[in-house]
Amino acid sequence: MSTEQLQKTALHALHQQLGARMVPFAGYAMPVQYPLGVLKEHLHTREQAGLFDVSHMGQIRLHGAHAAKALETLVPVDIIDLPVGMQRYALFTDEQGGILDDLMVANAGDYLFLVVNAGCKEQDLAHLRQHLEGRCEVESLFDSRALLALQGPAAAAVLARLAPEVKAMTFMQFARVRLLGVDCYVSRSGYTGEDGYEISVPVQEAQMLARSLLAEPEVEAIGLGARDSLRLEAGLCLYGHDMEQRITPIEASLTWAISKVRRADGARAGGFPGAERILAQLSEGVAEKRVGLLPTERVPVREGALIVNAQEQVIGRVTSGGFGPSLGGPLAMGYVQGDFAALDSEVFALVRGKRVPMVVSRMPFVAQRYFRG
C-alpha cells in the first residue's frame, strides 16, 4: 500500500512535528519511533510515562438491554456478570475454536464499550452486526473517536493533574472522565505490563489532549517499536503473530481468559463458537502451546525461526522475538510440542543455519506492575 493510500490518525500532524519515523501498520501511517529512539523510549516508559497513539484500533458501542447476553454468544467470557465500571479481556472465536481477534469489553452502564485490533476491526464490526442483528444495536466509533495510551509508573500522577479521580481507579476499571473539558472514556489498563490508562477521546480534541499530556515533564511520545518490546517483555500476545484463526485459546496459553461460568461445569457452559473443541482441550490438553523462550546466548531470535530439539527435529516456531531492554537480553515466545512445553526444557532456534540454545521460561519476562489497589 502506498503512503498516499494509508489512513492517518487524528495525531498524524503531531507525529510529524515531533520527528517521528512513520511506517505502514494495519493500513495506517503510524510512528515506529521518535528521535529519542526505541531503546530509550522503552526504558522511559518503564521509568516514567510514555504516550502512545493507538487510534488505529477500533472502538465500538453495543446498545440495548440484551447486549451482554448477545455478546456472550460470540465470546467464551462472562459478560452478563461484568460489573458496571469494569473492563474484561475477551476473544472472538470461530466454529473450530480458532481465535478471530482479541478485544476489551467494558460495561459503561447503559452500553458496552469494545476496543478491537486495528487489522481486524472491519471484520469484527461485520461479525458483530451479522450475529447480533435484532438483539442489540452495534455502533461503530471508528471515525469519531481517537485512543491514547498513557503508560508507566508516573502515569497516574500525570493524569490525576487533569482529573484527580483517576488515581483511585484500579486495574481494569473503566469510567467516563472529563479531561480538559472533554468527555472521555478512561480505563486503567494497557499493553506494556506497566500501570497506566487508555483514553478514548473525540477525534477533534485528540491533538489538544495529547499535546497537554506531552507538556508534562514525565511524558515522552512513544512509537510502535517500543510498544512491541514492552508487550513482549510483559508476555502479551499480538494478534496475527502469537495468535490467529488456526490457534485456539488453549493452545495460545490463554486458558485464564475462558471464564469459569462458561466452562463445562459452569452455570452457562459453552454457548460460544467452537465451545466443544475448546472445552475438550481444556480437559484433555493440546498437542502444542505457546511458551516463553529465553536464548542462553546473546543472539536475538526473530519471528519465523524454527524451533528444534537436540536431534534437530522441528518441534515448533517462534512467533515473536527480539531484544528486551529492561530484561537486558534477547527473549522470544512461540509454539512448541507439548513434550517440550514444561518450564526449563531446552530447545534450539535455527538462526541463519545455526542452532541457538533456548530455555522454556515463565512469562511475563519482566514483572507486570498493574495497579490493583
Short mmCIF file of C-alpha atoms in Angstrom, two decimals:
data_model
loop_
_atom_site.label_atom_id
_atom_site.label_comp_id
_atom_site.label_asym_id
_atom_site.label_seq_id
_atom_site.Cartn_x
_atom_site.Cartn_y
_atom_site.Cartn_z
CA MET A 1 0.00 0.00 0.00
CA SER A 2 1.45 3.38 -0.99
CA THR A 3 1.87 6.19 1.54
CA GLU A 4 -0.97 8.11 -0.11
CA GLN A 5 -3.40 5.21 0.46
CA LEU A 6 -2.62 4.83 4.16
CA GLN A 7 -5.14 6.13 6.64
CA LYS A 8 -3.99 8.74 9.14
CA THR A 9 -4.90 9.07 12.79
CA ALA A 10 -6.01 12.35 14.37
CA LEU A 11 -2.43 12.80 15.69
CA HIS A 12 -0.68 12.45 12.32
CA ALA A 13 0.43 16.10 12.12
CA LEU A 14 1.70 15.94 15.71
CA HIS A 15 3.78 12.83 14.95
CA GLN A 16 5.38 14.62 12.02
CA GLN A 17 6.07 17.71 14.11
CA LEU A 18 7.73 15.52 16.77
CA GLY A 19 10.03 13.99 14.13
CA ALA A 20 8.53 10.51 14.14
CA ARG A 21 9.60 7.90 11.61
CA MET A 22 6.30 6.80 10.08
CA VAL A 23 5.66 3.26 8.80
CA PRO A 24 2.64 1.41 7.37
CA PHE A 25 0.82 -0.59 10.07
CA ALA A 26 -2.64 -2.19 9.73
CA GLY A 27 -3.47 0.20 6.88
CA TYR A 28 -2.39 3.30 8.81
CA ALA A 29 0.67 5.56 8.78
CA MET A 30 1.96 5.05 12.33
CA PRO A 31 5.02 6.27 14.27
CA VAL A 32 7.52 3.44 14.79
CA GLN A 33 9.90 5.68 16.75
CA TYR A 34 10.75 9.29 17.58
CA PRO A 35 14.21 10.93 17.74
CA LEU A 36 14.70 9.53 21.26
CA GLY A 37 14.96 6.04 19.72
CA VAL A 38 13.29 2.71 20.53
CA LEU A 39 15.64 1.71 23.38
CA LYS A 40 15.28 4.99 25.28
CA GLU A 41 11.53 5.16 24.57
CA HIS A 42 11.15 1.67 26.05
CA LEU A 43 13.16 2.48 29.19
CA HIS A 44 11.44 5.85 29.64
CA THR A 45 8.06 4.10 29.71
CA ARG A 46 9.31 1.66 32.36
CA GLU A 47 10.79 4.52 34.45
CA GLN A 48 8.36 7.43 33.97
CA ALA A 49 5.49 7.69 31.45
CA GLY A 50 5.03 7.19 27.72
CA LEU A 51 2.21 8.42 25.49
CA PHE A 52 1.15 6.10 22.66
CA ASP A 53 -1.20 6.86 19.77
CA VAL A 54 -3.37 3.75 19.40
CA SER A 55 -6.15 5.49 17.47
CA HIS A 56 -5.86 2.92 14.67
CA MET A 57 -7.67 0.43 16.90
CA GLY A 58 -11.43 0.05 16.59
CA GLN A 59 -13.90 1.39 19.13
CA ILE A 60 -17.47 0.05 19.14
CA ARG A 61 -20.53 0.50 21.36
CA LEU A 62 -23.25 -2.11 21.88
CA HIS A 63 -26.63 -0.71 22.99
CA GLY A 64 -29.68 -2.48 24.33
CA ALA A 65 -30.93 -4.36 27.39
CA HIS A 66 -29.75 -7.70 25.96
CA ALA A 67 -26.33 -6.58 24.69
CA ALA A 68 -24.36 -8.58 27.29
CA LYS A 69 -26.34 -11.76 26.68
CA ALA A 70 -25.97 -11.31 22.92
CA LEU A 71 -22.21 -10.73 23.08
CA GLU A 72 -21.77 -13.89 25.19
CA THR A 73 -22.83 -15.93 22.14
CA LEU A 74 -19.59 -14.83 20.40
CA VAL A 75 -17.01 -14.98 23.25
CA PRO A 76 -16.05 -17.58 25.92
CA VAL A 77 -16.18 -14.87 28.57
CA ASP A 78 -18.59 -13.82 31.34
CA ILE A 79 -20.15 -10.59 30.06
CA ILE A 80 -23.54 -10.82 31.80
CA ASP A 81 -21.97 -10.54 35.27
CA LEU A 82 -19.37 -7.91 34.28
CA PRO A 83 -19.91 -5.13 36.85
CA VAL A 84 -20.67 -1.59 35.73
CA GLY A 85 -17.39 0.33 35.58
CA MET A 86 -15.23 -2.73 34.86
CA GLN A 87 -13.46 -3.98 31.74
CA ARG A 88 -12.61 -7.56 30.73
CA TYR A 89 -10.34 -9.22 28.16
CA ALA A 90 -12.26 -11.33 25.62
CA LEU A 91 -11.76 -13.41 22.48
CA PHE A 92 -13.89 -13.80 19.37
CA THR A 93 -13.76 -17.49 18.41
CA ASP A 94 -14.89 -19.32 15.28
CA GLU A 95 -16.77 -22.62 14.92
CA GLN A 96 -13.47 -24.56 15.05
CA GLY A 97 -12.41 -22.80 18.25
CA GLY A 98 -9.86 -20.58 16.47
CA ILE A 99 -9.24 -17.01 17.59
CA LEU A 100 -10.73 -14.40 15.24
CA ASP A 101 -9.48 -11.48 17.38
CA ASP A 102 -8.89 -10.45 20.97
CA LEU A 103 -10.63 -7.41 22.43
CA MET A 104 -11.51 -5.44 25.53
CA VAL A 105 -15.12 -5.18 26.74
CA ALA A 106 -16.20 -2.56 29.30
CA ASN A 107 -19.57 -2.19 30.99
CA ALA A 108 -20.38 1.53 30.84
CA GLY A 109 -23.81 1.02 32.45
CA ASP A 110 -26.11 1.93 29.58
CA TYR A 111 -23.94 0.28 26.89
CA LEU A 112 -20.94 -1.99 26.36
CA PHE A 113 -17.74 -0.37 25.06
CA LEU A 114 -15.44 -2.54 22.94
CA VAL A 115 -11.88 -1.97 21.69
CA VAL A 116 -10.72 -4.32 18.90
CA ASN A 117 -7.49 -4.68 16.94
CA ALA A 118 -6.77 -2.36 14.03
CA GLY A 119 -6.15 -5.10 11.46
CA CYS A 120 -9.38 -6.92 12.36
CA LYS A 121 -11.76 -4.06 13.10
CA GLU A 122 -13.76 -4.09 9.87
CA GLN A 123 -14.29 -7.86 10.01
CA ASP A 124 -15.08 -7.63 13.76
CA LEU A 125 -17.71 -4.96 13.09
CA ALA A 126 -19.25 -7.12 10.33
CA HIS A 127 -19.10 -10.17 12.62
CA LEU A 128 -20.98 -8.33 15.38
CA ARG A 129 -23.59 -6.94 13.01
CA GLN A 130 -24.16 -10.30 11.33
CA HIS A 131 -24.62 -12.27 14.55
CA LEU A 132 -26.18 -9.68 16.88
CA GLU A 133 -28.65 -8.05 14.47
CA GLY A 134 -32.02 -7.67 16.13
CA ARG A 135 -30.60 -8.37 19.59
CA CYS A 136 -28.71 -5.13 20.18
CA GLU A 137 -27.52 -2.05 18.29
CA VAL A 138 -23.90 -2.13 17.07
CA GLU A 139 -22.45 1.39 16.78
CA SER A 140 -19.08 2.00 15.11
CA LEU A 141 -16.92 4.76 16.60
CA PHE A 142 -14.10 4.20 14.09
CA ASP A 143 -14.23 7.71 12.65
CA SER A 144 -15.38 9.68 15.68
CA ARG A 145 -13.01 8.73 18.50
CA ALA A 146 -9.24 8.53 18.94
CA LEU A 147 -7.43 6.38 21.50
CA LEU A 148 -4.37 7.34 23.57
CA ALA A 149 -2.44 5.16 25.99
CA LEU A 150 -0.54 6.77 28.89
CA GLN A 151 1.71 4.08 30.36
CA GLY A 152 4.32 3.87 33.08
CA PRO A 153 4.81 4.39 36.84
CA ALA A 154 4.23 8.16 36.57
CA ALA A 155 1.01 7.81 34.51
CA ALA A 156 -1.34 8.07 37.50
CA ALA A 157 0.29 11.22 38.87
CA VAL A 158 0.26 12.85 35.41
CA LEU A 159 -3.38 12.08 34.56
CA ALA A 160 -4.53 12.99 38.09
CA ARG A 161 -3.42 16.57 37.39
CA LEU A 162 -6.25 16.73 34.85
CA ALA A 163 -8.77 14.57 36.76
CA PRO A 164 -7.91 13.67 40.38
CA GLU A 165 -10.47 10.84 40.44
CA VAL A 166 -8.41 8.64 38.10
CA LYS A 167 -5.86 7.98 40.85
CA ALA A 168 -8.43 5.92 42.78
CA MET A 169 -9.16 3.66 39.78
CA THR A 170 -7.70 0.15 39.89
CA PHE A 171 -6.56 -2.20 37.12
CA MET A 172 -9.33 -2.84 34.56
CA GLN A 173 -11.69 -0.21 35.96
CA PHE A 174 -13.49 1.94 33.37
CA ALA A 175 -15.05 5.38 33.83
CA ARG A 176 -16.38 8.39 31.97
CA VAL A 177 -13.97 11.17 32.87
CA ARG A 178 -13.81 14.85 31.90
CA LEU A 179 -10.30 15.83 30.77
CA LEU A 180 -9.63 19.48 29.89
CA GLY A 181 -13.37 19.97 29.48
CA VAL A 182 -13.71 16.97 27.14
CA ASP A 183 -15.82 13.88 27.85
CA CYS A 184 -13.53 10.86 27.65
CA TYR A 185 -13.71 7.15 28.44
CA VAL A 186 -10.79 6.09 30.63
CA SER A 187 -9.73 2.57 31.61
CA ARG A 188 -6.83 1.72 33.91
CA SER A 189 -5.21 -0.75 31.57
CA GLY A 190 -2.67 -1.01 28.77
CA TYR A 191 -0.37 -3.18 26.69
CA THR A 192 3.02 -2.63 28.32
CA GLY A 193 2.83 -4.52 31.61
CA GLU A 194 3.04 -1.16 33.39
CA ASP A 195 0.43 0.78 35.30
CA GLY A 196 -1.38 3.23 33.07
CA TYR A 197 -4.52 4.26 31.26
CA GLU A 198 -6.18 4.04 27.86
CA ILE A 199 -8.13 7.19 26.98
CA SER A 200 -10.86 7.36 24.34
CA VAL A 201 -11.31 10.96 23.19
CA PRO A 202 -13.32 12.62 20.37
CA VAL A 203 -11.06 12.92 17.30
CA GLN A 204 -11.36 16.71 17.16
CA GLU A 205 -9.97 17.01 20.72
CA ALA A 206 -7.29 14.32 20.50
CA GLN A 207 -4.40 16.55 19.46
CA MET A 208 -5.16 19.08 22.20
CA LEU A 209 -5.21 16.36 24.86
CA ALA A 210 -2.04 14.69 23.53
CA ARG A 211 -0.14 17.99 23.49
CA SER A 212 -1.24 18.71 27.05
CA LEU A 213 -0.03 15.31 28.27
CA LEU A 214 3.27 15.63 26.37
CA ALA A 215 3.83 19.00 28.06
CA GLU A 216 4.12 17.22 31.43
CA PRO A 217 7.79 16.69 32.36
CA GLU A 218 7.47 12.92 32.89
CA VAL A 219 5.88 12.17 29.50
CA GLU A 220 7.55 11.27 26.18
CA ALA A 221 5.94 10.23 22.90
CA ILE A 222 6.48 6.50 22.28
CA GLY A 223 6.25 4.63 18.98
CA LEU A 224 5.30 1.13 17.81
CA GLY A 225 8.87 -0.18 18.17
CA ALA A 226 8.96 0.28 21.94
CA ARG A 227 5.31 -0.76 22.23
CA ASP A 228 6.28 -4.12 20.77
CA SER A 229 9.32 -4.67 23.02
CA LEU A 230 7.31 -3.59 26.10
CA ARG A 231 4.44 -6.01 25.38
CA LEU A 232 6.88 -8.84 24.60
CA GLU A 233 8.65 -8.40 27.95
CA ALA A 234 5.18 -8.47 29.55
CA GLY A 235 4.41 -11.78 27.79
CA LEU A 236 1.40 -10.33 25.96
CA CYS A 237 0.13 -11.76 22.66
CA LEU A 238 -0.02 -9.81 19.42
CA TYR A 239 -2.86 -10.86 17.14
CA GLY A 240 -1.68 -12.10 13.75
CA HIS A 241 1.61 -13.24 15.28
CA ASP A 242 1.21 -15.07 18.61
CA MET A 243 -2.41 -15.97 17.96
CA GLU A 244 -4.52 -16.29 14.85
CA GLN A 245 -7.55 -18.07 13.46
CA ARG A 246 -5.93 -21.52 13.32
CA ILE A 247 -4.92 -21.32 17.00
CA THR A 248 -7.31 -21.91 19.90
CA PRO A 249 -7.22 -20.04 23.22
CA ILE A 250 -5.91 -23.16 24.99
CA GLU A 251 -3.04 -23.56 22.50
CA ALA A 252 -2.30 -19.84 22.95
CA SER A 253 -1.97 -20.36 26.75
CA LEU A 254 -4.98 -18.09 27.29
CA THR A 255 -6.86 -20.61 29.43
CA TRP A 256 -7.33 -17.87 32.05
CA ALA A 257 -9.47 -15.98 29.51
CA ILE A 258 -12.12 -18.74 29.49
CA SER A 259 -14.45 -17.62 32.29
CA LYS A 260 -15.35 -20.30 34.88
CA VAL A 261 -19.06 -19.77 34.28
CA ARG A 262 -18.59 -20.66 30.58
CA ARG A 263 -16.58 -23.86 31.22
CA ALA A 264 -18.03 -27.39 31.12
CA ASP A 265 -19.12 -27.32 34.77
CA GLY A 266 -20.16 -23.65 34.74
CA ALA A 267 -23.65 -22.19 35.09
CA ARG A 268 -23.63 -21.01 31.45
CA ALA A 269 -21.37 -23.68 29.99
CA GLY A 270 -20.46 -23.35 26.32
CA GLY A 271 -22.76 -21.39 24.06
CA PHE A 272 -19.93 -19.74 22.11
CA PRO A 273 -18.42 -20.66 18.73
CA GLY A 274 -16.03 -23.62 18.95
CA ALA A 275 -17.04 -24.42 22.53
CA GLU A 276 -16.91 -28.19 22.02
CA ARG A 277 -13.28 -28.17 20.86
CA ILE A 278 -12.11 -25.52 23.32
CA LEU A 279 -13.69 -27.22 26.35
CA ALA A 280 -12.33 -30.61 25.22
CA GLN A 281 -8.82 -29.13 25.01
CA LEU A 282 -9.29 -27.58 28.43
CA SER A 283 -9.79 -31.04 29.96
CA GLU A 284 -7.58 -33.16 27.68
CA GLY A 285 -4.68 -30.83 26.85
CA VAL A 286 -3.20 -29.78 23.49
CA ALA A 287 -0.53 -31.03 21.12
CA GLU A 288 1.31 -27.69 21.09
CA LYS A 289 1.15 -24.50 23.12
CA ARG A 290 2.59 -21.00 23.42
CA VAL A 291 5.57 -20.67 25.75
CA GLY A 292 8.16 -18.10 26.77
CA LEU A 293 11.66 -18.66 25.45
CA LEU A 294 14.96 -17.23 26.69
CA PRO A 295 18.01 -17.69 24.43
CA THR A 296 21.03 -18.62 26.51
CA GLU A 297 23.34 -16.80 24.08
CA ARG A 298 23.09 -13.08 23.29
CA VAL A 299 21.60 -13.78 19.87
CA PRO A 300 18.19 -12.24 19.03
CA VAL A 301 15.76 -14.87 17.77
CA ARG A 302 13.10 -13.41 15.47
CA GLU A 303 9.59 -14.32 14.44
CA GLY A 304 9.50 -17.22 11.98
CA ALA A 305 12.57 -19.04 13.29
CA LEU A 306 12.04 -22.80 13.53
CA ILE A 307 12.41 -24.47 16.92
CA VAL A 308 14.13 -27.88 17.01
CA ASN A 309 15.05 -30.47 19.63
CA ALA A 310 18.55 -31.85 20.31
CA GLN A 311 18.13 -34.24 17.36
CA GLU A 312 17.26 -31.25 15.12
CA GLN A 313 13.68 -32.38 14.60
CA VAL A 314 11.32 -29.44 14.12
CA ILE A 315 9.12 -29.11 17.21
CA GLY A 316 7.77 -25.55 16.85
CA ARG A 317 8.24 -21.99 15.69
CA VAL A 318 8.96 -18.56 17.11
CA THR A 319 6.06 -16.09 16.82
CA SER A 320 7.61 -13.01 18.50
CA GLY A 321 11.19 -12.27 19.41
CA GLY A 322 13.82 -9.61 19.82
CA PHE A 323 15.80 -7.79 22.49
CA GLY A 324 14.30 -6.84 25.85
CA PRO A 325 15.84 -3.54 27.01
CA SER A 326 14.57 -3.95 30.59
CA LEU A 327 15.46 -7.63 30.64
CA GLY A 328 18.90 -6.82 29.27
CA GLY A 329 18.96 -9.60 26.73
CA PRO A 330 17.14 -11.47 23.96
CA LEU A 331 13.71 -13.02 24.51
CA ALA A 332 11.03 -14.72 22.46
CA MET A 333 7.74 -16.56 22.56
CA GLY A 334 6.48 -19.28 20.31
CA TYR A 335 4.76 -22.62 19.97
CA VAL A 336 6.32 -25.97 20.88
CA GLN A 337 5.05 -29.53 21.02
CA GLY A 338 3.54 -30.48 24.36
CA ASP A 339 6.51 -32.67 25.36
CA PHE A 340 8.76 -29.60 25.27
CA ALA A 341 6.40 -27.08 26.90
CA ALA A 342 7.49 -27.70 30.51
CA LEU A 343 9.47 -24.95 32.22
CA ASP A 344 13.26 -25.22 31.83
CA SER A 345 13.00 -27.52 28.78
CA GLU A 346 15.98 -26.93 26.48
CA VAL A 347 15.19 -26.34 22.83
CA PHE A 348 17.01 -24.68 19.94
CA ALA A 349 16.12 -21.98 17.43
CA LEU A 350 17.56 -22.09 13.93
CA VAL A 351 19.06 -18.67 13.19
CA ARG A 352 20.86 -18.32 9.84
CA GLY A 353 21.55 -22.06 9.82
CA LYS A 354 22.96 -22.17 13.36
CA ARG A 355 21.37 -23.61 16.50
CA VAL A 356 20.75 -21.10 19.28
CA PRO A 357 20.01 -22.81 22.61
CA MET A 358 16.89 -21.58 24.43
CA VAL A 359 15.16 -22.43 27.69
CA VAL A 360 11.36 -22.56 28.09
CA SER A 361 10.67 -19.81 30.62
CA ARG A 362 7.91 -18.22 32.64
CA MET A 363 6.08 -15.19 31.33
CA PRO A 364 6.00 -12.30 31.92
CA PHE A 365 9.74 -11.91 31.46
CA VAL A 366 9.60 -8.57 33.31
CA ALA A 367 7.22 -8.28 36.29
CA GLN A 368 3.88 -6.65 35.48
CA ARG A 369 3.08 -3.61 37.61
CA TYR A 370 -0.67 -3.16 37.19
CA PHE A 371 -2.27 -1.12 39.99
CA ARG A 372 -4.69 -3.38 41.87
CA GLY A 373 -5.18 -1.14 44.91
#
